[in-house]
mmCIF file of C-alpha atoms in Angstrom:
data_model
loop_
_atom_site.group_PDB
_atom_site.id
_atom_site.type_symbol
_atom_site.label_atom_id
_atom_site.label_comp_id
_atom_site.label_asym_id
_atom_site.label_seq_id
_atom_site.Cartn_x
_atom_site.Cartn_y
_atom_site.Cartn_z
ATOM 1 C CA LYS D 1 0.000 0.000 0.000
ATOM 2 C CA LEU D 2 1.703 3.171 -1.247
ATOM 3 C CA SER D 3 0.713 6.776 -0.538
ATOM 4 C CA SER D 4 2.472 10.097 -0.991
ATOM 5 C CA ASP D 5 4.047 10.093 2.437
ATOM 6 C CA THR D 6 3.550 6.650 3.936
ATOM 7 C CA MET D 7 4.684 3.165 2.976
ATOM 8 C CA GLU D 8 3.375 0.115 4.755
ATOM 9 C CA VAL D 9 5.229 -3.163 4.195
ATOM 10 C CA ASP D 10 4.120 -6.578 5.347
ATOM 11 C CA ALA D 11 6.783 -8.247 7.470
ATOM 12 C CA GLU D 12 7.075 -11.601 9.138
ATOM 13 C CA GLU D 13 7.888 -9.977 12.485
ATOM 14 C CA PRO D 14 5.782 -7.313 14.218
ATOM 15 C CA ILE D 15 6.803 -3.797 13.256
ATOM 16 C CA THR D 16 8.019 -2.002 16.369
ATOM 17 C CA HIS D 17 10.084 0.858 14.952
ATOM 18 C CA THR D 18 9.835 3.033 11.877
ATOM 19 C CA LEU D 19 12.035 5.629 10.284
ATOM 20 C CA GLN D 20 11.734 8.359 7.697
ATOM 21 C CA ALA D 21 13.529 7.477 4.477
ATOM 22 C CA ARG D 22 13.671 8.651 0.903
ATOM 23 C CA PHE D 23 14.955 6.920 -2.214
ATOM 24 C CA VAL D 24 17.743 8.775 -4.016
ATOM 25 C CA SER D 25 19.437 7.719 -7.254
ATOM 26 C CA ASP D 26 23.220 7.448 -7.441
ATOM 27 C CA THR D 27 23.135 10.757 -9.336
ATOM 28 C CA GLY D 28 21.291 12.504 -6.500
ATOM 29 C CA GLU D 29 17.745 12.569 -7.885
ATOM 30 C CA GLU D 30 14.956 11.895 -5.399
ATOM 31 C CA ALA D 31 12.423 9.241 -6.417
ATOM 32 C CA GLY D 32 9.685 10.775 -4.284
ATOM 33 C CA PRO D 33 8.892 12.328 -0.896
ATOM 34 C CA PRO D 34 10.120 10.818 2.393
ATOM 35 C CA LEU D 35 8.288 7.664 3.480
ATOM 36 C CA ASP D 36 7.626 6.024 6.825
ATOM 37 C CA LEU D 37 9.318 2.621 6.626
ATOM 38 C CA PRO D 38 9.694 -0.152 9.199
ATOM 39 C CA ILE D 39 13.317 -0.343 10.253
ATOM 40 C CA ASN D 40 13.366 -4.075 9.511
ATOM 41 C CA VAL D 41 12.285 -3.636 5.881
ATOM 42 C CA THR D 42 14.228 -6.061 3.684
ATOM 43 C CA LYS D 43 16.212 -5.536 0.506
ATOM 44 C CA GLU D 44 13.536 -7.383 -1.491
ATOM 45 C CA GLN D 45 10.803 -5.151 -0.082
ATOM 46 C CA LEU D 46 12.871 -2.071 -0.898
ATOM 47 C CA GLY D 47 13.016 -3.309 -4.474
ATOM 48 C CA LEU D 48 9.232 -3.496 -4.676
ATOM 49 C CA ILE D 49 8.863 -0.026 -3.190
ATOM 50 C CA CYS D 50 11.474 1.491 -5.491
ATOM 51 C CA ASN D 51 9.885 -0.022 -8.595
ATOM 52 C CA ALA D 52 6.504 1.327 -7.495
ATOM 53 C CA LEU D 53 7.870 4.819 -6.891
ATOM 54 C CA LEU D 54 9.602 4.873 -10.274
ATOM 55 C CA LYS D 55 6.508 3.402 -11.963
ATOM 56 C CA ASN D 56 8.576 0.807 -13.816
ATOM 57 C CA GLU D 57 6.536 -1.296 -16.218
ATOM 58 C CA GLU D 58 8.843 -4.271 -15.594
ATOM 59 C CA GLN D 59 10.478 -5.133 -12.293
ATOM 60 C CA THR D 60 14.067 -3.850 -12.288
ATOM 61 C CA PRO D 61 16.611 -5.232 -9.787
ATOM 62 C CA TYR D 62 18.397 -2.645 -7.633
ATOM 63 C CA LEU D 63 21.234 -2.385 -5.161
ATOM 64 C CA PHE D 64 20.575 -0.188 -2.112
ATOM 65 C CA PHE D 65 23.030 1.737 0.060
ATOM 66 C CA VAL D 66 22.869 3.773 3.263
ATOM 67 C CA HIS D 67 25.916 5.860 4.169
ATOM 68 C CA ASP D 68 27.858 4.058 1.393
ATOM 69 C CA GLU D 69 27.093 0.660 2.934
ATOM 70 C CA GLU D 70 25.166 -1.860 0.831
ATOM 71 C CA ILE D 71 21.926 -3.189 2.279
ATOM 72 C CA LYS D 72 22.311 -6.954 1.958
ATOM 73 C CA GLN D 73 19.544 -8.104 4.294
ATOM 74 C CA SER D 74 17.590 -5.254 5.881
ATOM 75 C CA ILE D 75 18.020 -1.622 6.859
ATOM 76 C CA GLN D 76 18.147 -2.583 10.541
ATOM 77 C CA GLU D 77 20.926 -5.123 10.007
ATOM 78 C CA THR D 78 23.005 -2.607 8.038
ATOM 79 C CA LEU D 79 22.555 0.120 10.649
ATOM 80 C CA ASP D 80 23.388 -2.266 13.503
ATOM 81 C CA GLN D 81 26.499 -3.679 11.837
ATOM 82 C CA LYS D 82 27.923 -0.252 11.067
ATOM 83 C CA LYS D 83 26.633 1.305 14.321
ATOM 84 C CA LEU D 84 24.860 4.045 12.428
ATOM 85 C CA ASN D 85 22.339 6.323 14.090
ATOM 86 C CA VAL D 86 19.379 7.772 12.234
ATOM 87 C CA GLU D 87 17.978 11.012 13.562
ATOM 88 C CA ASP D 88 16.867 12.755 10.389
ATOM 89 C CA VAL D 89 15.528 11.459 7.091
ATOM 90 C CA LEU D 90 17.589 8.473 5.899
ATOM 91 C CA ASP D 91 18.697 8.590 2.273
ATOM 92 C CA ILE D 92 18.534 5.177 0.588
ATOM 93 C CA VAL D 93 20.657 5.307 -2.552
ATOM 94 C CA TYR D 94 19.516 2.937 -5.282
ATOM 95 C CA GLN D 95 21.497 1.667 -8.268
ATOM 96 C CA PRO D 96 19.861 -0.316 -11.072
ATOM 97 C CA GLN D 97 21.499 -3.591 -11.954
ATOM 98 C CA ALA D 98 22.023 -4.623 -15.568
ATOM 99 C CA VAL D 99 19.298 -6.870 -16.954
ATOM 100 C CA PHE D 100 20.063 -9.176 -19.881
ATOM 101 C CA ARG D 101 17.226 -10.690 -21.827
ATOM 102 C CA VAL D 102 17.366 -13.171 -24.687
ATOM 103 C CA ARG D 103 14.516 -12.496 -27.036
ATOM 104 C CA PRO D 104 13.294 -15.098 -29.556
ATOM 105 C CA VAL D 105 13.834 -14.562 -33.263
ATOM 106 C CA THR D 106 10.408 -13.902 -34.722
ATOM 107 C CA ARG D 107 11.178 -13.385 -38.392
ATOM 108 C CA CYS D 108 13.601 -14.297 -41.160
ATOM 109 C CA THR D 109 16.001 -11.425 -41.861
ATOM 110 C CA SER D 110 17.059 -12.519 -45.350
ATOM 111 C CA THR D 111 17.013 -15.355 -47.865
ATOM 112 C CA MET D 112 19.889 -16.266 -50.171
ATOM 113 C CA PRO D 113 18.808 -18.610 -52.992
ATOM 114 C CA GLY D 114 21.228 -20.354 -55.345
ATOM 115 C CA HIS D 115 21.728 -24.059 -54.666
ATOM 116 C CA ALA D 116 19.972 -26.491 -56.998
ATOM 117 C CA GLU D 117 19.480 -29.078 -54.230
ATOM 118 C CA ALA D 118 19.004 -29.090 -50.470
ATOM 119 C CA VAL D 119 21.542 -27.236 -48.314
ATOM 120 C CA VAL D 120 23.198 -29.842 -46.087
ATOM 121 C CA SER D 121 25.841 -27.825 -44.219
ATOM 122 C CA LEU D 122 26.577 -24.214 -43.272
ATOM 123 C CA ALA D 123 29.443 -22.397 -41.556
ATOM 124 C CA PHE D 124 30.133 -18.723 -40.866
ATOM 125 C CA SER D 125 33.738 -17.579 -41.200
ATOM 126 C CA PRO D 126 35.372 -16.546 -37.899
ATOM 127 C CA ASN D 127 35.734 -12.959 -39.173
ATOM 128 C CA SER D 128 31.988 -12.846 -40.022
ATOM 129 C CA VAL D 129 32.683 -11.839 -43.635
ATOM 130 C CA HIS D 130 31.742 -15.045 -45.440
ATOM 131 C CA LEU D 131 29.219 -17.849 -45.232
ATOM 132 C CA ALA D 132 30.040 -21.250 -46.730
ATOM 133 C CA SER D 133 27.237 -23.631 -47.703
ATOM 134 C CA GLY D 134 27.421 -27.233 -48.839
ATOM 135 C CA SER D 135 24.616 -28.794 -50.838
ATOM 136 C CA GLY D 136 23.197 -31.920 -52.369
ATOM 137 C CA ASP D 137 24.032 -30.359 -55.742
ATOM 138 C CA LYS D 138 27.697 -31.330 -55.021
ATOM 139 C CA THR D 139 28.903 -27.736 -54.769
ATOM 140 C CA LEU D 140 30.277 -25.471 -52.084
ATOM 141 C CA ARG D 141 29.085 -21.880 -52.297
ATOM 142 C CA LEU D 142 30.832 -18.918 -50.708
ATOM 143 C CA TRP D 143 28.644 -15.938 -49.840
ATOM 144 C CA ASP D 144 29.397 -12.312 -49.007
ATOM 145 C CA LEU D 145 27.484 -11.562 -45.812
ATOM 146 C CA ASN D 146 27.617 -7.790 -46.333
ATOM 147 C CA THR D 147 25.832 -7.894 -49.702
ATOM 148 C CA GLU D 148 24.135 -11.290 -49.157
ATOM 149 C CA THR D 149 25.205 -12.383 -52.627
ATOM 150 C CA PRO D 150 27.151 -15.464 -53.805
ATOM 151 C CA HIS D 151 30.830 -14.886 -54.443
ATOM 152 C CA TYR D 152 31.945 -18.252 -55.766
ATOM 153 C CA THR D 153 30.556 -21.663 -56.627
ATOM 154 C CA CYS D 154 33.223 -24.244 -55.857
ATOM 155 C CA VAL D 155 32.906 -27.334 -58.060
ATOM 156 C CA GLY D 156 34.779 -30.611 -57.661
ATOM 157 C CA HIS D 157 32.970 -32.881 -55.231
ATOM 158 C CA ARG D 158 31.417 -36.042 -56.670
ATOM 159 C CA GLN D 159 28.780 -36.406 -53.949
ATOM 160 C CA TRP D 160 26.780 -34.305 -51.502
ATOM 161 C CA VAL D 161 28.856 -31.798 -49.521
ATOM 162 C CA MET D 162 28.143 -33.015 -45.989
ATOM 163 C CA CYS D 163 30.169 -30.637 -43.814
ATOM 164 C CA VAL D 164 32.071 -27.354 -43.924
ATOM 165 C CA ALA D 165 34.748 -25.907 -41.610
ATOM 166 C CA TRP D 166 36.800 -22.705 -41.593
ATOM 167 C CA SER D 167 40.399 -22.187 -40.511
ATOM 168 C CA PRO D 168 40.696 -19.913 -37.452
ATOM 169 C CA ASP D 169 42.154 -17.078 -39.569
ATOM 170 C CA SER D 170 39.306 -17.308 -42.148
ATOM 171 C CA LEU D 171 41.849 -17.745 -44.972
ATOM 172 C CA LYS D 172 40.818 -21.301 -45.844
ATOM 173 C CA VAL D 173 37.612 -23.298 -45.836
ATOM 174 C CA ALA D 174 37.394 -27.093 -45.953
ATOM 175 C CA SER D 175 34.511 -29.115 -47.349
ATOM 176 C CA ALA D 176 33.893 -32.850 -47.091
ATOM 177 C CA CYS D 177 31.518 -34.947 -49.144
ATOM 178 C CA LYS D 178 29.651 -38.219 -49.103
ATOM 179 C CA ALA D 179 32.378 -39.778 -51.269
ATOM 180 C CA GLY D 180 34.886 -39.405 -48.418
ATOM 181 C CA GLU D 181 36.896 -36.557 -49.978
ATOM 182 C CA ILE D 182 38.079 -33.373 -48.285
ATOM 183 C CA ARG D 183 38.812 -30.299 -50.391
ATOM 184 C CA ILE D 184 40.413 -27.037 -49.260
ATOM 185 C CA TRP D 185 39.364 -23.740 -50.848
ATOM 186 C CA CYS D 186 40.508 -20.123 -50.871
ATOM 187 C CA PRO D 187 37.531 -17.882 -50.010
ATOM 188 C CA ASP D 188 39.096 -14.882 -51.785
ATOM 189 C CA THR D 189 39.373 -16.625 -55.157
ATOM 190 C CA GLY D 190 37.060 -19.633 -54.928
ATOM 191 C CA LYS D 191 39.952 -21.808 -56.136
ATOM 192 C CA GLN D 192 40.798 -25.218 -54.731
ATOM 193 C CA LEU D 193 44.071 -25.363 -52.787
ATOM 194 C CA GLY D 194 46.081 -28.479 -53.575
ATOM 195 C CA LYS D 195 44.708 -31.894 -54.317
ATOM 196 C CA PRO D 196 41.698 -33.550 -52.673
ATOM 197 C CA LEU D 197 42.456 -35.310 -49.392
ATOM 198 C CA VAL D 198 41.334 -38.907 -49.743
ATOM 199 C CA GLY D 199 41.456 -41.923 -47.465
ATOM 200 C CA HIS D 200 38.061 -42.231 -45.837
ATOM 201 C CA LYS D 201 36.157 -45.244 -47.089
ATOM 202 C CA LYS D 202 32.740 -43.791 -46.287
ATOM 203 C CA TRP D 203 31.229 -40.338 -46.145
ATOM 204 C CA ILE D 204 32.506 -37.649 -43.791
ATOM 205 C CA SER D 205 29.779 -36.239 -41.595
ATOM 206 C CA CYS D 206 31.573 -33.778 -39.311
#
């Protein structure tokens, strides 16, 4: 129950003492007029009060301080530990904590057509410049992520291109196919580097 000058907070223990307090931001701005608070009000309850005073649409977590001491349990505990006396209005300094939210992807940002068959494998280059895609059409395609256009179509595999992997410096990309061959390509030219690496008797899947 919140009014302009009084705050009542439910507590597990009977309220025997109150104090006058006001919420102040770390930049010195007051969140509202002084309130009558029970001295044993907890950090969690302070969070509810602060969010109500600031009229936040979503609950924001805060840290609270009195006389540069963080309130970790309750105002009373902090005052007792630091042997602080409160005669006038107590300033409770609040600091918002960072909130990180992961929001779901709700739409496709772009589509890059080109392969004649299903795309079986994909890999972004470590420098985020290129995208390599392997397909059932037996080709590896290299895409420019800035323009979202194909740069090169790398031909040579005899079967589906099952997996793709980049070198850590993004200067080479390897592709492996269902025929058990590994081919190395230069993303800047689309040319194959060296001969195919053979030896696997069945397809390479990772």
